[in-house]
Amino acid sequence: MSAENRFDQAAEEWDSLEPRKKMIRAISERMFERLPLNAEMDVLDFGCGTGLLSLRVADQVKSLTGIDTSSGMLNTFEQKATQMGLKNTQTQWLDLTQKMEIPGQYDLIVSSMVFHHVKELNPVLVLLHRALKPEGQLCIADLDLDGGLFHENAVDVFHNGFDRKAFAEALKTAGFSAVEVTDATSITKPVGDELRSFSIFLATGEK
Ligand SMILES: C[S@@+](CC[C@H](N)C(=O)[O-])C[C@H]1O[C@@H](n2cnc3c(N)ncnc32)[C@H](O)[C@@H]1O
């Protein structure tokens, strides 16, 4: 099954899993603590899913654009934005792994838990770099190396987490400066009979 189908099917139930909501809320808080928002900013959420990361701060920025390869996820994002009465959000189906150009220019690009689904990082990072305004910021949250234990259903998972140094180098190679990788949060979940904790990093870079 393709990632598109899997996430389409998961979209309706995506927000009902409490540990996931808690994890993304923690990522979002940490991210926007580091990168303060303001009402002039155009923000892009790459692999936005249902908007757990970014919809909660949409009313603090000028515009929020969500891009994703799952129509199901994008539909849920749009329904939530409507229910919240937001008028400054939009979505677009876009697959950066197919070298599709991102429309528009952004002050901030955020992404949570997407890059482990991206086989080749560099072409996607280059497209994100190109879509930033001068001095625009990128902020990515993803798993530290997880030994392949985080995903029960490993379909379309191309990386068992990332080594922080290698991820920082990937950002630099794609043209980002002032690259930093810090702790975001952790999530505890059952693996077999044990509870395991998985840490998540925040990688930031500037154009
Ligand atoms: C684990 S979910 C994370 C969703 C959301 N960012 C969150 O934190 O709740 C991964 C998301 O990335 C999307 N995705 C996977 N590969 C993608 C790609 N090449 N381009 C854009 N989105 C992609 C999936 O459709 C899915 O919505």
mmCIF file of C-alpha atoms and ligand atoms in Angstrom:
data_model
loop_
_atom_site.group_PDB
_atom_site.id
_atom_site.type_symbol
_atom_site.label_atom_id
_atom_site.label_comp_id
_atom_site.label_asym_id
_atom_site.label_seq_id
_atom_site.Cartn_x
_atom_site.Cartn_y
_atom_site.Cartn_z
ATOM 1 C CA MET A 1 0.000 0.000 0.000
ATOM 2 C CA SER A 2 1.307 3.452 -0.824
ATOM 3 C CA ALA A 3 1.899 6.109 1.845
ATOM 4 C CA GLU A 4 -0.885 8.106 0.217
ATOM 5 C CA ASN A 5 -3.464 5.357 0.767
ATOM 6 C CA ARG A 6 -2.294 4.529 4.249
ATOM 7 C CA PHE A 7 -2.551 8.121 5.431
ATOM 8 C CA ASP A 8 -5.866 8.591 3.597
ATOM 9 C CA GLN A 9 -7.287 5.739 5.642
ATOM 10 C CA ALA A 10 -5.718 7.003 8.867
ATOM 11 C CA ALA A 11 -6.942 10.580 8.447
ATOM 12 C CA GLU A 12 -10.342 10.292 10.139
ATOM 13 C CA GLU A 13 -8.948 8.649 13.262
ATOM 14 C CA TRP A 14 -5.630 10.530 13.298
ATOM 15 C CA ASP A 15 -6.586 13.038 15.988
ATOM 16 C CA SER A 16 -8.240 10.488 18.284
ATOM 17 C CA LEU A 17 -4.974 9.006 19.601
ATOM 18 C CA GLU A 18 -4.154 10.873 22.828
ATOM 19 C CA PRO A 19 -0.376 10.056 22.997
ATOM 20 C CA ARG A 20 0.004 11.326 19.424
ATOM 21 C CA LYS A 21 -1.873 14.538 20.183
ATOM 22 C CA LYS A 22 0.227 15.066 23.310
ATOM 23 C CA MET A 23 3.463 14.468 21.377
ATOM 24 C CA ILE A 24 2.607 16.845 18.531
ATOM 25 C CA ARG A 25 1.389 19.495 20.986
ATOM 26 C CA ALA A 26 4.749 19.270 22.787
ATOM 27 C CA ILE A 27 6.616 19.519 19.464
ATOM 28 C CA SER A 28 4.503 22.494 18.446
ATOM 29 C CA GLU A 29 5.083 24.299 21.760
ATOM 30 C CA ARG A 30 8.828 23.738 21.591
ATOM 31 C CA MET A 31 8.985 24.759 17.921
ATOM 32 C CA PHE A 32 7.121 28.030 18.323
ATOM 33 C CA GLU A 33 9.008 28.866 21.529
ATOM 34 C CA ARG A 34 12.201 28.746 19.457
ATOM 35 C CA LEU A 35 10.726 30.509 16.452
ATOM 36 C CA PRO A 36 8.308 33.168 17.651
ATOM 37 C CA LEU A 37 5.396 33.862 15.315
ATOM 38 C CA ASN A 38 3.925 37.163 14.251
ATOM 39 C CA ALA A 39 0.984 38.453 12.227
ATOM 40 C CA GLU A 40 3.158 39.216 9.168
ATOM 41 C CA MET A 41 4.326 35.655 8.641
ATOM 42 C CA ASP A 42 3.474 33.290 5.804
ATOM 43 C CA VAL A 43 3.925 29.761 7.155
ATOM 44 C CA LEU A 44 4.107 26.441 5.286
ATOM 45 C CA ASP A 45 3.538 23.073 7.003
ATOM 46 C CA PHE A 46 5.201 20.324 4.932
ATOM 47 C CA GLY A 47 3.391 16.983 5.423
ATOM 48 C CA CYS A 48 0.769 18.836 7.433
ATOM 49 C CA GLY A 49 -1.465 15.819 8.046
ATOM 50 C CA THR A 50 -4.592 16.926 9.919
ATOM 51 C CA GLY A 51 -2.866 20.113 11.097
ATOM 52 C CA LEU A 52 -2.069 18.981 14.653
ATOM 53 C CA LEU A 53 1.230 20.892 14.503
ATOM 54 C CA SER A 54 0.227 24.152 12.875
ATOM 55 C CA LEU A 55 -3.527 24.799 12.979
ATOM 56 C CA ARG A 56 -3.302 25.670 16.676
ATOM 57 C CA VAL A 57 -1.152 28.707 15.845
ATOM 58 C CA ALA A 58 -2.825 29.714 12.545
ATOM 59 C CA ASP A 59 -4.564 32.687 14.166
ATOM 60 C CA GLN A 60 -1.150 34.150 15.104
ATOM 61 C CA VAL A 61 0.182 34.391 11.522
ATOM 62 C CA LYS A 62 -0.788 36.023 8.234
ATOM 63 C CA SER A 63 -1.258 32.762 6.339
ATOM 64 C CA LEU A 64 -0.853 29.035 6.872
ATOM 65 C CA THR A 65 -0.482 26.655 3.922
ATOM 66 C CA GLY A 66 -0.564 22.894 4.450
ATOM 67 C CA ILE A 67 0.894 20.577 1.833
ATOM 68 C CA ASP A 68 0.641 16.795 1.915
ATOM 69 C CA THR A 69 0.425 13.753 -0.367
ATOM 70 C CA SER A 70 -2.721 12.458 1.350
ATOM 71 C CA SER A 71 -6.044 13.922 0.200
ATOM 72 C CA GLY A 72 -7.694 12.388 3.278
ATOM 73 C CA MET A 73 -5.346 14.258 5.599
ATOM 74 C CA LEU A 74 -5.849 17.502 3.647
ATOM 75 C CA ASN A 75 -9.658 17.130 3.838
ATOM 76 C CA THR A 76 -9.502 16.741 7.614
ATOM 77 C CA PHE A 77 -7.144 19.748 7.854
ATOM 78 C CA GLU A 78 -9.660 21.830 5.876
ATOM 79 C CA GLN A 79 -12.656 20.665 7.930
ATOM 80 C CA LYS A 80 -10.844 21.576 11.147
ATOM 81 C CA ALA A 81 -9.842 24.996 9.790
ATOM 82 C CA THR A 82 -13.480 25.679 8.863
ATOM 83 C CA GLN A 83 -14.714 24.567 12.298
ATOM 84 C CA MET A 84 -12.144 26.882 13.889
ATOM 85 C CA GLY A 85 -13.428 29.771 11.756
ATOM 86 C CA LEU A 86 -9.997 30.325 10.180
ATOM 87 C CA LYS A 87 -9.908 32.375 6.994
ATOM 88 C CA ASN A 88 -6.142 32.435 6.432
ATOM 89 C CA THR A 89 -5.419 28.743 5.749
ATOM 90 C CA GLN A 90 -5.135 26.795 2.518
ATOM 91 C CA THR A 91 -4.036 23.330 1.497
ATOM 92 C CA GLN A 92 -2.462 21.788 -1.561
ATOM 93 C CA TRP A 93 -1.772 18.214 -2.625
ATOM 94 C CA LEU A 94 1.910 18.274 -3.497
ATOM 95 C CA ASP A 95 4.598 15.603 -3.623
ATOM 96 C CA LEU A 96 8.024 17.153 -3.228
ATOM 97 C CA THR A 97 9.668 13.783 -3.847
ATOM 98 C CA GLN A 98 8.361 14.151 -7.426
ATOM 99 C CA LYS A 99 10.197 17.485 -7.663
ATOM 100 C CA MET A 100 6.992 19.532 -7.687
ATOM 101 C CA GLU A 101 7.707 23.207 -7.049
ATOM 102 C CA ILE A 102 6.117 24.781 -3.995
ATOM 103 C CA PRO A 103 3.926 27.748 -4.921
ATOM 104 C CA GLY A 104 4.620 30.909 -2.929
ATOM 105 C CA GLN A 105 7.379 32.143 -0.649
ATOM 106 C CA TYR A 106 7.369 31.630 3.101
ATOM 107 C CA ASP A 107 8.866 33.169 6.233
ATOM 108 C CA LEU A 108 8.732 29.858 8.081
ATOM 109 C CA ILE A 109 8.469 26.231 6.988
ATOM 110 C CA VAL A 110 7.630 23.650 9.643
ATOM 111 C CA SER A 111 7.361 19.884 9.471
ATOM 112 C CA SER A 112 6.693 17.190 12.037
ATOM 113 C CA MET A 113 7.293 13.449 11.702
ATOM 114 C CA VAL A 114 7.429 13.517 7.891
ATOM 115 C CA PHE A 115 11.073 13.131 6.887
ATOM 116 C CA HIS A 116 11.322 9.479 7.946
ATOM 117 C CA HIS A 117 8.816 8.917 5.099
ATOM 118 C CA VAL A 118 11.057 10.720 2.596
ATOM 119 C CA LYS A 119 13.560 8.403 0.904
ATOM 120 C CA GLU A 120 15.985 11.019 -0.442
ATOM 121 C CA LEU A 121 16.270 14.061 1.799
ATOM 122 C CA ASN A 122 18.357 16.388 -0.375
ATOM 123 C CA PRO A 123 15.954 17.093 -3.272
ATOM 124 C CA VAL A 124 13.134 17.838 -0.820
ATOM 125 C CA LEU A 125 15.307 20.055 1.403
ATOM 126 C CA VAL A 126 16.458 21.980 -1.682
ATOM 127 C CA LEU A 127 12.827 22.636 -2.690
ATOM 128 C CA LEU A 128 12.008 23.812 0.846
ATOM 129 C CA HIS A 129 15.066 26.106 0.832
ATOM 130 C CA ARG A 130 13.933 27.574 -2.491
ATOM 131 C CA ALA A 131 10.433 28.262 -1.098
ATOM 132 C CA LEU A 132 11.773 30.374 1.788
ATOM 133 C CA LYS A 133 12.020 34.145 1.669
ATOM 134 C CA PRO A 134 15.501 35.558 2.401
ATOM 135 C CA GLU A 135 16.369 34.818 6.055
ATOM 136 C CA GLY A 136 13.338 32.533 6.255
ATOM 137 C CA GLN A 137 13.481 29.689 8.761
ATOM 138 C CA LEU A 138 13.005 25.936 8.510
ATOM 139 C CA CYS A 139 12.080 23.832 11.543
ATOM 140 C CA ILE A 140 11.795 20.046 11.320
ATOM 141 C CA ALA A 141 10.835 17.623 14.081
ATOM 142 C CA ASP A 142 11.582 13.935 13.655
ATOM 143 C CA LEU A 143 12.707 10.807 15.459
ATOM 144 C CA ASP A 144 16.187 10.145 16.710
ATOM 145 C CA LEU A 145 17.551 6.747 15.637
ATOM 146 C CA ASP A 146 14.944 4.255 16.875
ATOM 147 C CA GLY A 147 16.366 0.859 15.867
ATOM 148 C CA GLY A 148 13.277 0.301 13.738
ATOM 149 C CA LEU A 149 11.091 -0.055 16.834
ATOM 150 C CA PHE A 150 8.876 3.021 16.575
ATOM 151 C CA HIS A 151 6.717 1.957 13.640
ATOM 152 C CA GLU A 152 4.650 -1.194 13.992
ATOM 153 C CA ASN A 153 3.637 -0.948 10.361
ATOM 154 C CA ALA A 154 6.892 -0.044 8.638
ATOM 155 C CA VAL A 155 5.405 0.418 5.155
ATOM 156 C CA ASP A 156 6.784 3.583 3.559
ATOM 157 C CA VAL A 157 9.166 4.251 6.432
ATOM 158 C CA PHE A 158 12.535 4.885 4.796
ATOM 159 C CA HIS A 159 14.524 5.920 7.882
ATOM 160 C CA ASN A 160 14.522 4.350 11.333
ATOM 161 C CA GLY A 161 14.940 7.830 12.778
ATOM 162 C CA PHE A 162 17.975 10.008 12.092
ATOM 163 C CA ASP A 163 21.439 10.622 13.435
ATOM 164 C CA ARG A 164 21.392 14.304 14.497
ATOM 165 C CA LYS A 165 24.828 15.141 13.060
ATOM 166 C CA ALA A 166 23.969 13.573 9.700
ATOM 167 C CA PHE A 167 20.638 15.407 9.625
ATOM 168 C CA ALA A 168 22.367 18.725 10.358
ATOM 169 C CA GLU A 169 24.830 18.024 7.520
ATOM 170 C CA ALA A 170 21.915 17.307 5.167
ATOM 171 C CA LEU A 171 20.459 20.740 5.974
ATOM 172 C CA LYS A 172 23.809 22.449 5.399
ATOM 173 C CA THR A 173 24.316 20.619 2.085
ATOM 174 C CA ALA A 174 20.891 21.842 0.946
ATOM 175 C CA GLY A 175 22.007 25.433 1.595
ATOM 176 C CA PHE A 176 20.772 26.163 5.117
ATOM 177 C CA SER A 177 22.880 28.180 7.550
ATOM 178 C CA ALA A 178 22.757 28.583 11.348
ATOM 179 C CA VAL A 179 21.762 24.919 11.594
ATOM 180 C CA GLU A 180 20.988 23.649 15.090
ATOM 181 C CA VAL A 181 19.573 20.381 16.366
ATOM 182 C CA THR A 182 18.015 20.347 19.835
ATOM 183 C CA ASP A 183 15.654 18.199 21.911
ATOM 184 C CA ALA A 184 11.964 18.514 21.120
ATOM 185 C CA THR A 185 10.204 15.933 23.277
ATOM 186 C CA SER A 186 9.828 12.191 23.719
ATOM 187 C CA ILE A 187 7.018 9.711 23.404
ATOM 188 C CA THR A 188 6.560 6.505 25.376
ATOM 189 C CA LYS A 189 4.770 3.651 23.673
ATOM 190 C CA PRO A 190 4.498 -0.118 24.040
ATOM 191 C CA VAL A 191 6.862 -2.233 21.958
ATOM 192 C CA GLY A 192 6.029 -5.893 22.467
ATOM 193 C CA ASP A 193 5.661 -6.345 26.237
ATOM 194 C CA GLU A 194 7.738 -3.302 27.151
ATOM 195 C CA LEU A 195 7.160 0.426 27.311
ATOM 196 C CA ARG A 196 9.841 2.228 25.277
ATOM 197 C CA SER A 197 10.673 5.899 25.117
ATOM 198 C CA PHE A 198 11.531 7.513 21.761
ATOM 199 C CA SER A 199 13.159 10.927 21.575
ATOM 200 C CA ILE A 200 12.381 13.528 18.973
ATOM 201 C CA PHE A 201 14.710 16.285 17.792
ATOM 202 C CA LEU A 202 14.092 19.725 16.398
ATOM 203 C CA ALA A 203 16.351 20.774 13.507
ATOM 204 C CA THR A 204 16.359 24.441 12.573
ATOM 205 C CA GLY A 205 18.072 26.246 9.731
ATOM 206 C CA GLU A 206 17.963 29.606 8.012
ATOM 207 C CA LYS A 207 18.061 30.658 4.350
HETATM 208 C C1 LIG B 1 3.362 10.757 10.497
HETATM 209 S S1 LIG B 1 2.327 11.819 9.543
HETATM 210 C C2 LIG B 1 2.594 13.393 10.355
HETATM 211 C C3 LIG B 1 1.473 14.351 10.090
HETATM 212 C C4 LIG B 1 1.597 15.689 10.811
HETATM 213 N N1 LIG B 1 2.780 16.415 10.389
HETATM 214 C C5 LIG B 1 1.608 15.474 12.306
HETATM 215 O O1 LIG B 1 2.655 15.703 12.921
HETATM 216 O O2 LIG B 1 0.560 15.069 12.856
HETATM 217 C C6 LIG B 1 3.245 11.993 8.050
HETATM 218 C C7 LIG B 1 2.521 12.878 7.024
HETATM 219 O O3 LIG B 1 3.431 13.124 5.959
HETATM 220 C C8 LIG B 1 2.740 12.981 4.738
HETATM 221 N N2 LIG B 1 3.727 12.649 3.716
HETATM 222 C C9 LIG B 1 4.418 11.492 3.540
HETATM 223 N N3 LIG B 1 5.248 11.597 2.493
HETATM 224 C C10 LIG B 1 5.079 12.863 2.008
HETATM 225 C C11 LIG B 1 5.639 13.587 0.923
HETATM 226 N N4 LIG B 1 6.530 13.038 0.104
HETATM 227 N N5 LIG B 1 5.229 14.867 0.710
HETATM 228 C C12 LIG B 1 4.307 15.436 1.529
HETATM 229 N N6 LIG B 1 3.737 14.799 2.572
HETATM 230 C C13 LIG B 1 4.121 13.530 2.794
HETATM 231 C C14 LIG B 1 1.716 11.892 4.996
HETATM 232 O O4 LIG B 1 0.679 11.908 4.056
HETATM 233 C C15 LIG B 1 1.276 12.244 6.407
HETATM 234 O O5 LIG B 1 0.225 13.181 6.420
#
